[in-house]
Coordinates of C-alpha atoms and ligand atoms in Angstrom, one line a residue:
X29 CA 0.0 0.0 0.0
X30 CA 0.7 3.7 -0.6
X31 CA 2.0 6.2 2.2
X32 CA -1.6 7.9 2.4
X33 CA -3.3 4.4 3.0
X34 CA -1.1 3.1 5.7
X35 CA -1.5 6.4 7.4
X36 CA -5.6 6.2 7.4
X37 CA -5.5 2.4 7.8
X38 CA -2.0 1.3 9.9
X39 CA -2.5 -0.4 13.8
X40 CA -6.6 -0.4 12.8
X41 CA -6.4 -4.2 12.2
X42 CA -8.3 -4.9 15.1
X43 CA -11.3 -2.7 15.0
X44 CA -13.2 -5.2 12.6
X45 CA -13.3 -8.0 15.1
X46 CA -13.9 -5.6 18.0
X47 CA -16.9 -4.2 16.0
X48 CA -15.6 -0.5 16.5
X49 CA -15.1 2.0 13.9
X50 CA -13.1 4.4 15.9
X51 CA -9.9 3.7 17.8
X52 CA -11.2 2.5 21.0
X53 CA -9.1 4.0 24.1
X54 CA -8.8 1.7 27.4
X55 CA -7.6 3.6 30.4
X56 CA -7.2 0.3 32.7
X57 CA -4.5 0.8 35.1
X58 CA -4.5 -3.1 36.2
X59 CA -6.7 -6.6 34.0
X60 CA -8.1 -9.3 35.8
X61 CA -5.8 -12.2 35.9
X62 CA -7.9 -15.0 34.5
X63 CA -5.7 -17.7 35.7
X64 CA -2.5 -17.5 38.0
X65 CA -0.4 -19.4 35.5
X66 CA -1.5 -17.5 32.4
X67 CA -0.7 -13.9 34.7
X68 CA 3.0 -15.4 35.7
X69 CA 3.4 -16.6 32.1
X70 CA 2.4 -13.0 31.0
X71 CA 4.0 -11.1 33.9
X72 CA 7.4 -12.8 32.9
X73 CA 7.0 -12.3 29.2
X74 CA 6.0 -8.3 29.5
X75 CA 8.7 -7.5 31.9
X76 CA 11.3 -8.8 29.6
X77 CA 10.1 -7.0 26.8
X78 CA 7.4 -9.1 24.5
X79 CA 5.4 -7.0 22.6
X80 CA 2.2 -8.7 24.0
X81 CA 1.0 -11.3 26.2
X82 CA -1.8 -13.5 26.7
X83 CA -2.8 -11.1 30.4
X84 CA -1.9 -7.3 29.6
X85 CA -1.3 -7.7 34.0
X86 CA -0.7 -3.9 34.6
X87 CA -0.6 -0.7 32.3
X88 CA 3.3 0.0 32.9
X89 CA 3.8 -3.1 31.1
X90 CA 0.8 -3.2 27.8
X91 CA -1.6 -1.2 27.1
X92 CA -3.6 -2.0 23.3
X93 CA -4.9 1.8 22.6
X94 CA -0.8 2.4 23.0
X95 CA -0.2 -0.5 21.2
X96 CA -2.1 0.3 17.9
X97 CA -0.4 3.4 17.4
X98 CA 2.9 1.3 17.9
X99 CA 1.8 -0.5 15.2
X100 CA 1.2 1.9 13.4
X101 CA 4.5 4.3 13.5
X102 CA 6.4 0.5 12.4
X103 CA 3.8 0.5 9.3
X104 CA 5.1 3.7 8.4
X105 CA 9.1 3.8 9.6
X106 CA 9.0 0.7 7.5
X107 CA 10.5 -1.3 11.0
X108 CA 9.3 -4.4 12.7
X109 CA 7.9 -2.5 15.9
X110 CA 8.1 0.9 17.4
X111 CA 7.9 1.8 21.3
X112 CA 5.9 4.6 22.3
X113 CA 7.1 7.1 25.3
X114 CA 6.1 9.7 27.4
X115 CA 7.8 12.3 25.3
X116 CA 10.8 12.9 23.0
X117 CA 13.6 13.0 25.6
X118 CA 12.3 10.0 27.4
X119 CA 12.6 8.3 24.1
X120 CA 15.6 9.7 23.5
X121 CA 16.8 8.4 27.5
X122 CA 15.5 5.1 27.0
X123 CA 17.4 4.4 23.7
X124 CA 21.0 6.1 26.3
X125 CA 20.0 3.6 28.9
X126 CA 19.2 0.6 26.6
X127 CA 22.5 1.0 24.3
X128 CA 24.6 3.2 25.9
X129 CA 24.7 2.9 29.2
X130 CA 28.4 3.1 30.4
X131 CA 29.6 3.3 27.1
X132 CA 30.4 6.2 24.8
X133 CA 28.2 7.4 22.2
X134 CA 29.2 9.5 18.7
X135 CA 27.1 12.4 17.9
X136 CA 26.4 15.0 15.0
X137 CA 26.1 18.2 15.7
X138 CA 23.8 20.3 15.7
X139 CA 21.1 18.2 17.4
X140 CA 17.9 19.8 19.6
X141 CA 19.3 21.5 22.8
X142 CA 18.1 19.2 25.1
X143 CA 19.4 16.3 23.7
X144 CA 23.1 18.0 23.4
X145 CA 22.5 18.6 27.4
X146 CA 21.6 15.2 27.7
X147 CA 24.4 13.8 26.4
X148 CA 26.6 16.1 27.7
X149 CA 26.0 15.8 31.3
X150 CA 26.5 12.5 31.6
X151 CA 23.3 12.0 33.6
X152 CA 22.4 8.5 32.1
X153 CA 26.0 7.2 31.9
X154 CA 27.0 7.7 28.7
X155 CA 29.9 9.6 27.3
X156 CA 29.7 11.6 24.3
X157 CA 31.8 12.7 21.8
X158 CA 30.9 14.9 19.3
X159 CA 32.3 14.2 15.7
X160 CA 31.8 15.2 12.2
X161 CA 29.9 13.2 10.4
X162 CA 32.8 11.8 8.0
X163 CA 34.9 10.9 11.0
X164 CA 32.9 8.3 12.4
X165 CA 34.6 5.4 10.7
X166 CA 37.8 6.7 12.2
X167 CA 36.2 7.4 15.7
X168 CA 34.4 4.1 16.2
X169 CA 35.7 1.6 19.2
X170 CA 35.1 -1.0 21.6
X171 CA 33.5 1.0 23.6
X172 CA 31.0 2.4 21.2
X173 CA 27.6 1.6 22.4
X174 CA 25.1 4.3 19.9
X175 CA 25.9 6.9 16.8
X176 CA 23.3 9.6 17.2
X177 CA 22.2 12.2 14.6
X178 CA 19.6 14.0 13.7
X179 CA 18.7 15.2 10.2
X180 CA 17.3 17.8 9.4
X181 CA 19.1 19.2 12.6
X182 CA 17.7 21.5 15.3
X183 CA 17.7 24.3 14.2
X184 CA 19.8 25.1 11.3
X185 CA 18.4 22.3 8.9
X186 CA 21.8 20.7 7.8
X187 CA 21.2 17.7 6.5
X188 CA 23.1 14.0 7.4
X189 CA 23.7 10.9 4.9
X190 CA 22.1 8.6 6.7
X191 CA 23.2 5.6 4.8
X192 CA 26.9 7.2 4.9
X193 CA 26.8 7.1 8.9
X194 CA 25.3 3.4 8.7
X195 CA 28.5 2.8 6.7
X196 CA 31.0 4.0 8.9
X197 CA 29.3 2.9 12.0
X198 CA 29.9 -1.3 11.3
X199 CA 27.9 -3.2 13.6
X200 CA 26.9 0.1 16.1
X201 CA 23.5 0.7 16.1
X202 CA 22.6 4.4 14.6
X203 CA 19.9 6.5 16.4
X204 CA 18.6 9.1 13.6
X205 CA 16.3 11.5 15.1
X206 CA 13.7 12.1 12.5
X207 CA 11.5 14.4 14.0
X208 CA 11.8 17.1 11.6
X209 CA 11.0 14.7 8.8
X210 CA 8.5 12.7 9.7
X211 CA 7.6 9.5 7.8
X212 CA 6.4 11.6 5.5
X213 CA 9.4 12.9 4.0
X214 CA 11.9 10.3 5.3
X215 CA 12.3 6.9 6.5
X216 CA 15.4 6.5 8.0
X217 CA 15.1 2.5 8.3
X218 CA 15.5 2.3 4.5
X219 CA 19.1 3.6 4.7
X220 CA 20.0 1.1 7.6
X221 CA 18.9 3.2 10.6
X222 CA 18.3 0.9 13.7
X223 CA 16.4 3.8 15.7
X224 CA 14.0 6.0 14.4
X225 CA 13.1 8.6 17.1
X226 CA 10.2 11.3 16.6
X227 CA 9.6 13.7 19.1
X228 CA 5.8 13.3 18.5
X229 CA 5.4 16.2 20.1
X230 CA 6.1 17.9 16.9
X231 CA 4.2 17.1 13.5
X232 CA 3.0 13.4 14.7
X233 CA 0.7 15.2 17.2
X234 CA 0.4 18.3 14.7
X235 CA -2.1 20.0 17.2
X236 CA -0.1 21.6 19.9
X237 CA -1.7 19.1 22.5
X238 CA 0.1 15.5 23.3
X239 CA 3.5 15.4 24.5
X240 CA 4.9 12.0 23.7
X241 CA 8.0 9.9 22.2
X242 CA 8.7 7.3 19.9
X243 CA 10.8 5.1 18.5
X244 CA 11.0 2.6 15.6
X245 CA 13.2 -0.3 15.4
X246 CA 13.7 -3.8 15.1
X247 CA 11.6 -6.1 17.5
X248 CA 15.2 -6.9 19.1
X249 CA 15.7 -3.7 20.0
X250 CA 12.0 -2.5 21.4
X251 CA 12.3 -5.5 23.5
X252 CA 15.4 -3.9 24.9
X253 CA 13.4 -0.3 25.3
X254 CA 10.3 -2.4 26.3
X255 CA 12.1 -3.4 29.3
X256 CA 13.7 0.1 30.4
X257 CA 9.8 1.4 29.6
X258 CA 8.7 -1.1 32.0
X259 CA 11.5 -0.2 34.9
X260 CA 11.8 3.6 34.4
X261 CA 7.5 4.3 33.6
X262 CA 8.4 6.4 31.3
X263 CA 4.8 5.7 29.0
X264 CA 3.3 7.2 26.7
X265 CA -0.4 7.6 28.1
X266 CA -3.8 5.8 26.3
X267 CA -4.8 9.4 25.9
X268 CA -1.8 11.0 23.8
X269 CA -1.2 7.6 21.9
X270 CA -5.1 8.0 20.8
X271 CA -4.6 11.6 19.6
X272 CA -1.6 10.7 17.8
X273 CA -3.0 7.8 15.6
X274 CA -6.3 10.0 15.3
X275 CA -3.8 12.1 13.7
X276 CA -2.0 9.9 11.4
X277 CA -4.8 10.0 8.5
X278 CA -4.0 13.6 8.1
X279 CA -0.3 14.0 8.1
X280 CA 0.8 13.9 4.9
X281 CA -1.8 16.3 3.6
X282 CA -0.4 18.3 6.3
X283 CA 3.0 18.0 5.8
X284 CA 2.7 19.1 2.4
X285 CA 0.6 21.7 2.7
X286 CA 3.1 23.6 5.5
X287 CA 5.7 22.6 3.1
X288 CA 4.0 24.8 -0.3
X289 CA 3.7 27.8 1.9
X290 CA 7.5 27.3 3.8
X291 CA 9.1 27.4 0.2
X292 CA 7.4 30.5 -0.8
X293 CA 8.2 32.0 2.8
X294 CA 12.2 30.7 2.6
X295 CA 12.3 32.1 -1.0
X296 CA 10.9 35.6 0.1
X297 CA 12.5 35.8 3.6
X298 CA 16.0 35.0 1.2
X299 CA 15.5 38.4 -0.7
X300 CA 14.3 40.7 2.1
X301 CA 17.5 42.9 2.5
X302 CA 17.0 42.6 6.4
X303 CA 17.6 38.9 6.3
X304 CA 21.4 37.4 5.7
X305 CA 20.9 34.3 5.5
X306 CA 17.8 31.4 5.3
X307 CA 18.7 27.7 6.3
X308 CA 15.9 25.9 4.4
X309 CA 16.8 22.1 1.9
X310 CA 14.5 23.7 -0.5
X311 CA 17.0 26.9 -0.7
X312 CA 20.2 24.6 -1.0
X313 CA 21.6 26.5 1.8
X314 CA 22.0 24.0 4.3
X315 CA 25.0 21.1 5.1
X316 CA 24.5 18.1 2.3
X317 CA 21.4 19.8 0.2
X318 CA 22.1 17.3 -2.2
X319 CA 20.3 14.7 0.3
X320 CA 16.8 16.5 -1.2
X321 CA 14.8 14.1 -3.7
X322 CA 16.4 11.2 -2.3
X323 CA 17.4 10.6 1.4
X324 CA 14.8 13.4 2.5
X325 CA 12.1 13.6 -0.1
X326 CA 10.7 17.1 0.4
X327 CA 12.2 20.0 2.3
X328 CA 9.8 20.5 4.7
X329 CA 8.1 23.4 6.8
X330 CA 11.0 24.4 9.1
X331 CA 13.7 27.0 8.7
X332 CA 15.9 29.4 10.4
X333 CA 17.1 32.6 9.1
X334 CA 19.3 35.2 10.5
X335 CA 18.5 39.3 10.7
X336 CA 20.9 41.9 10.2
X337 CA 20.0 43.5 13.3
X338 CA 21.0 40.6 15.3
X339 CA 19.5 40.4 19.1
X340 CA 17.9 43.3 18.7
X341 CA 16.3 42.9 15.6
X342 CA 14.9 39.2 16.3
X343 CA 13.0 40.8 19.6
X344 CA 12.0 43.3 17.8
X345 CA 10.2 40.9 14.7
X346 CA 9.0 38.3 17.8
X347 CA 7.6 41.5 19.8
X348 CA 5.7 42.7 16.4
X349 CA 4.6 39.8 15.4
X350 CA 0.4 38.9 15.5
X351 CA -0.3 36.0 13.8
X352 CA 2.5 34.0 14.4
X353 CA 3.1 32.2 17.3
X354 CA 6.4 33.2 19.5
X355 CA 6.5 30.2 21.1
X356 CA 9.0 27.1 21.0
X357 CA 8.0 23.5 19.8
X358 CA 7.2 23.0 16.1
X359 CA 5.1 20.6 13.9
X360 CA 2.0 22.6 14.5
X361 CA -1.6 23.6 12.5
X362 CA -0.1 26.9 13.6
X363 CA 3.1 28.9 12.7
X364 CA 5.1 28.9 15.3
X365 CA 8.6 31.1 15.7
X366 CA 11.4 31.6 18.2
X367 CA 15.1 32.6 18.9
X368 CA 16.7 29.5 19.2
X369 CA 20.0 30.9 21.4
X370 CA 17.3 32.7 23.7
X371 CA 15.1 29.3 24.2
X372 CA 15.5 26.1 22.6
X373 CA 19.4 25.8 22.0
X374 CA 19.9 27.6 25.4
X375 CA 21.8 24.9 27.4
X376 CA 24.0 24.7 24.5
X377 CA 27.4 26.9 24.4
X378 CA 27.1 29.8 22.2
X379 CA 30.4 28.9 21.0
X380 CA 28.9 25.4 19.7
X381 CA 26.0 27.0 18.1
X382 CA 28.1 30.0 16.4
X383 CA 30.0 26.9 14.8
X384 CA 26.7 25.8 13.1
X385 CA 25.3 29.4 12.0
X386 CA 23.1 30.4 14.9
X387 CA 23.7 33.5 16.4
X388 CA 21.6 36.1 18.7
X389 CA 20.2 37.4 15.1
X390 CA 18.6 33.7 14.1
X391 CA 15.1 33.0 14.7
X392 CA 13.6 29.4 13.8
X393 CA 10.1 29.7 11.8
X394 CA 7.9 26.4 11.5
X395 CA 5.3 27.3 9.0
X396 CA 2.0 25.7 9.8
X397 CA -1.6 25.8 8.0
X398 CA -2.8 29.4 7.9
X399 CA -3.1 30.9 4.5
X400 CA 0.3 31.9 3.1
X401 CA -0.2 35.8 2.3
X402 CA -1.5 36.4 5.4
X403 CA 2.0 34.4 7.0
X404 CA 3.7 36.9 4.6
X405 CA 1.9 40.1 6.1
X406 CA 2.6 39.2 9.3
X407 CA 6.5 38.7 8.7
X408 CA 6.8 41.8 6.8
X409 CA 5.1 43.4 9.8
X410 CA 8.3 41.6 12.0
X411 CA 10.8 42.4 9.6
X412 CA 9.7 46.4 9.2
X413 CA 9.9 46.2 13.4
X414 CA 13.8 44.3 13.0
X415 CA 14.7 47.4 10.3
X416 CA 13.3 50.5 12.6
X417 CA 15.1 48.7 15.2
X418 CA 18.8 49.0 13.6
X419 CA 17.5 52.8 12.6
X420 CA 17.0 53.9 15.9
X421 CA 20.5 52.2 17.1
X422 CA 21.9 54.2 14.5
X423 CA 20.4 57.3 15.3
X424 CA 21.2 56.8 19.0
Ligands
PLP5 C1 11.2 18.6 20.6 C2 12.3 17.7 20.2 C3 12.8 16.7 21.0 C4 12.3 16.5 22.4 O1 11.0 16.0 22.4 P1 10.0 16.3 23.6 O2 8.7 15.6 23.1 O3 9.9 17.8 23.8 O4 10.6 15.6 24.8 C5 13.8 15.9 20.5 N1 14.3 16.1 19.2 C6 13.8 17.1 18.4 C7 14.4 17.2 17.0 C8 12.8 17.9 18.9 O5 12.4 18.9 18.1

C-alpha cells in the first residue's frame, strides 16, 4: 500500500473484530488475571520486553490503545515495531540507557538542545563525543555503544547521509532522530537506521496538544526499550497515543501543505534585504542539500534565518509579530517562531551553536496551515519592526 493508506488504515487491524469503527481507548491501570499461570506466564513475558502477552497484567507493562499506534508508527518507519514514550527526551533516555549505558556514544552536531545537554552531562552514563559526520569510521571503538544524529538538525536544517553514517558505523546501532521529517518525508530504516526517534510532540501530534516519544526499530531492540519502559515508567499515556493515531490520517496532507507555503516563505524571507541568510533544503543553503529528492524527499516546513539587526532585531520581529506564534515547539496547524540561542538551544554553548550558524540574530520559523499571504503580512510586519530597530540604534 501507498503512504496515504497506511496512514488512514495502519494499527486499525483490530477494529473489525472488536466491532468499532473508531480507535477504541482503554484507560485500565490493572486486567483481571484470569488464571494465575497464564498472569505469571504473562508477567514474565512483558517484563522482559514481548510485545504482548496472553494477560496485559498492569498498564506500565501493555496497554492495546498504546499498542495500535505502535503498530502503526512501524507500518510507516518501515520497521518491525516501534515503542511509544512519554515524550521525546524519554525516548531519547531510554534508547542512552538501553544502548549506551556506560559506554560512549558519537554524535552530529547540531542536534535539539536538550538532547546535546543530555548527552553532555552524563546523567544516564553515557559519554559523548561529538564528531563530524565523515569521521565516524575513524572514531568508532570498543567501547562504542550508539551513533546519534539527527537530520534535518535542530535548528539550522543541515542535512546528514544517513546511509553514509550506517556505513561507517559497522555493527553500532545508529539513532537518527527524524523528528523534523516525519515518515512523510523520510524513512530513515531504509538507509540502515536501527532507531528511528520522533519527538511526536512535533508534527506526529500536529495539534499543539500530546507530549509523547517514539521510537522505531527492530523487535530486538524495542524489547530492549520495552524493558527500560517497563522499569523507568516512562509511558506514553492511552490518551496522547489515541490523539496521535487519530492524527495519522492527516499528516501527509499536512505536511505538504506547510511545506507549499514554507518554500514560498524561505524564497521571500531569502530576498528581504534585512535577512542574511535562510537555512531551508528547499533553498540549498544548508550542510548536504544534495540529500533533497532522495534521502529526504521534500524540504519541509521548518527554517531558520538570520536578521541583520542581530538580538535586537529578532526581539524586535517576535515582539511585532500577530499571527505568528512566538513560542518554542514545532510541527504545528499553527506557525510557530522563536530565537533559538534565547530558548531552545539555550543549554547549549554559544560557541557550539556560532560553529553551526546560529547566532543572537537567528530565529527558527515552523510554517503551519494558515493561509500563506497572510503568513507573509505578518513577517513583513516583524521584519519592518527588526529594520526601525537598527535605525533607531543608528540614530542613538
Ligand atoms: C522537541 C524535540 C525533541 C524532544 O522532544 P519532547 O517531546 O519535547 O521531549 C527531540 N528532538 C527534536 C528534534 C525535537 O524537536
Amino acid at each position: 500500500m501507498k503512504l496515504a493508506t497506511d496512514l488512514v488504515h495502519a494499527g486499525r487491524d483490530d477494529l473489525g473484530a472488536l466491532g468499532v469503527h473508531a480507535l477504541p481507548i482503554d484507560l485500565s491501570t490493572t486486567y483481571p488475571v484470569t488464571d494465575l499461570a497464564t498472569g505469571t506466564a504473562s508477567f514474565d513475558a512483558l517484563v522482559g520486553g514481548a510485545a504482548s502477552a496472553a494477560n496485559p497484567i498492569y498498564a506500565r507493562l501493555f496497554n492495546p490503545t498504546v499498542a495500535r499506534f505502535e503498530q502503526a508508527m512501524a507500518k510507516l518507519e518501515h520497521t518491525e515495531a516501534a515503542v511509544g514514550f512519554a515524550s521525546g527526551m524519554a525516548a531519547v533516555s531510554a534508547c542512552l540507557l538501553a544502548f549506551a549505558q556506560g559506554r560512549e556514544v558519537l554524535a552530529v552536531r547540531p542536534i535539539y538542545g536538550t538532547s546535546d545537554h543530555l548527552l553532555s552531562s552524563g546523567l544516564l552514563g553515557a559519554r559523548v563525543r561529538f564528531v563530524e559526520a565523515d569521521a565516524i569510521a575513524a572514531a568508532i571503538t570498543a567501547d562504542t555503544g550508539l551513533v546519534f544524529i539527527e537530520t534535518p538538525a535542530n535548528p539550522n536544517l543541515d542535512l546528514v547521509d544517513i546511509a553514509a553514517v550506517v556505513r561507517a558505523a559497522g555493527e553500532v546501532p545508529v539513532l537518527v532522530d527524524s523528528t523534523f521529517a516525519t515518515p512523510v518525508l523520510q524513512t530513515p530504516a531504509d538507509s540502515g537506521a536501527a532507531l528511528v526517534l520522533h519527538s511526536a510532540t512535533k508534527f506526529l501530534g500536529g495539534h499543539g496538544d500530546v507530549i509523547a516519544g517514539v521510537v522505531a526499530c527492530s523487535e530486538a531492540h524495542a524489547q530492549k526499550l520495552r524493558q527500560v519502559r517497563a522499569a523507568t515508567g516512562a509511558l506514553l499515556h492511552p490518551l496522547a497515543a489515541y490523539l496521535l493515531h487519530r492524527g495519522l490520517p492527516t499528516l501527509k496532507l499536512r505536511v505538504e501543505a506547510a511545506q507549499v507555503s514554507a518554500r514560498v516563505l524561505a524564497e521571500r524571507l531569502a530576498a528581504h534585504p534585512e535577512v542574511l541568510r535562510v537555512n531551508y533544503p528547499g533553498l540549498g543553503t544548508v550542510k548536504n542539500a544534495h540529500l533533497l529528492g532522495g534521502q529526504l524527499r521534500g524540504p519541509g516546513s521548518l527554517m531558520s534565518f538570520e536578521l541583520r539587526g542581530g538580538h535586537a532585531a529578532a526581539s524586535a520581529c517576535l515582539q511585532a509579530l500577530e499571527l505568528h506564534t512566538v513560542a518554542v515547539s514545532l510541527g504545528s496547524v499553527d506557525s510557530l517562531i522563536q530565537h533559538p540561542a534565547g530558548l531552545t538551544h539555550r543549554v547549549v554553548a554559544p560557541e557550539v551553536l556560532a560553529a553551526h550558524g546560529i547566532g543572537p540574530g537567528t530565529l527558527r520559523l515552523s510554517v503551519g496551515l494558515e493561509d500563506v499571504e497572510d503568513l507573509w503580512a505578518d513577517l513583513q510586519r516583524g521584519l519592518q519592526a527588526a529594520a526601525d530597530t537598527i535605525g533607531l540604534d543608528r540614530a542613538a
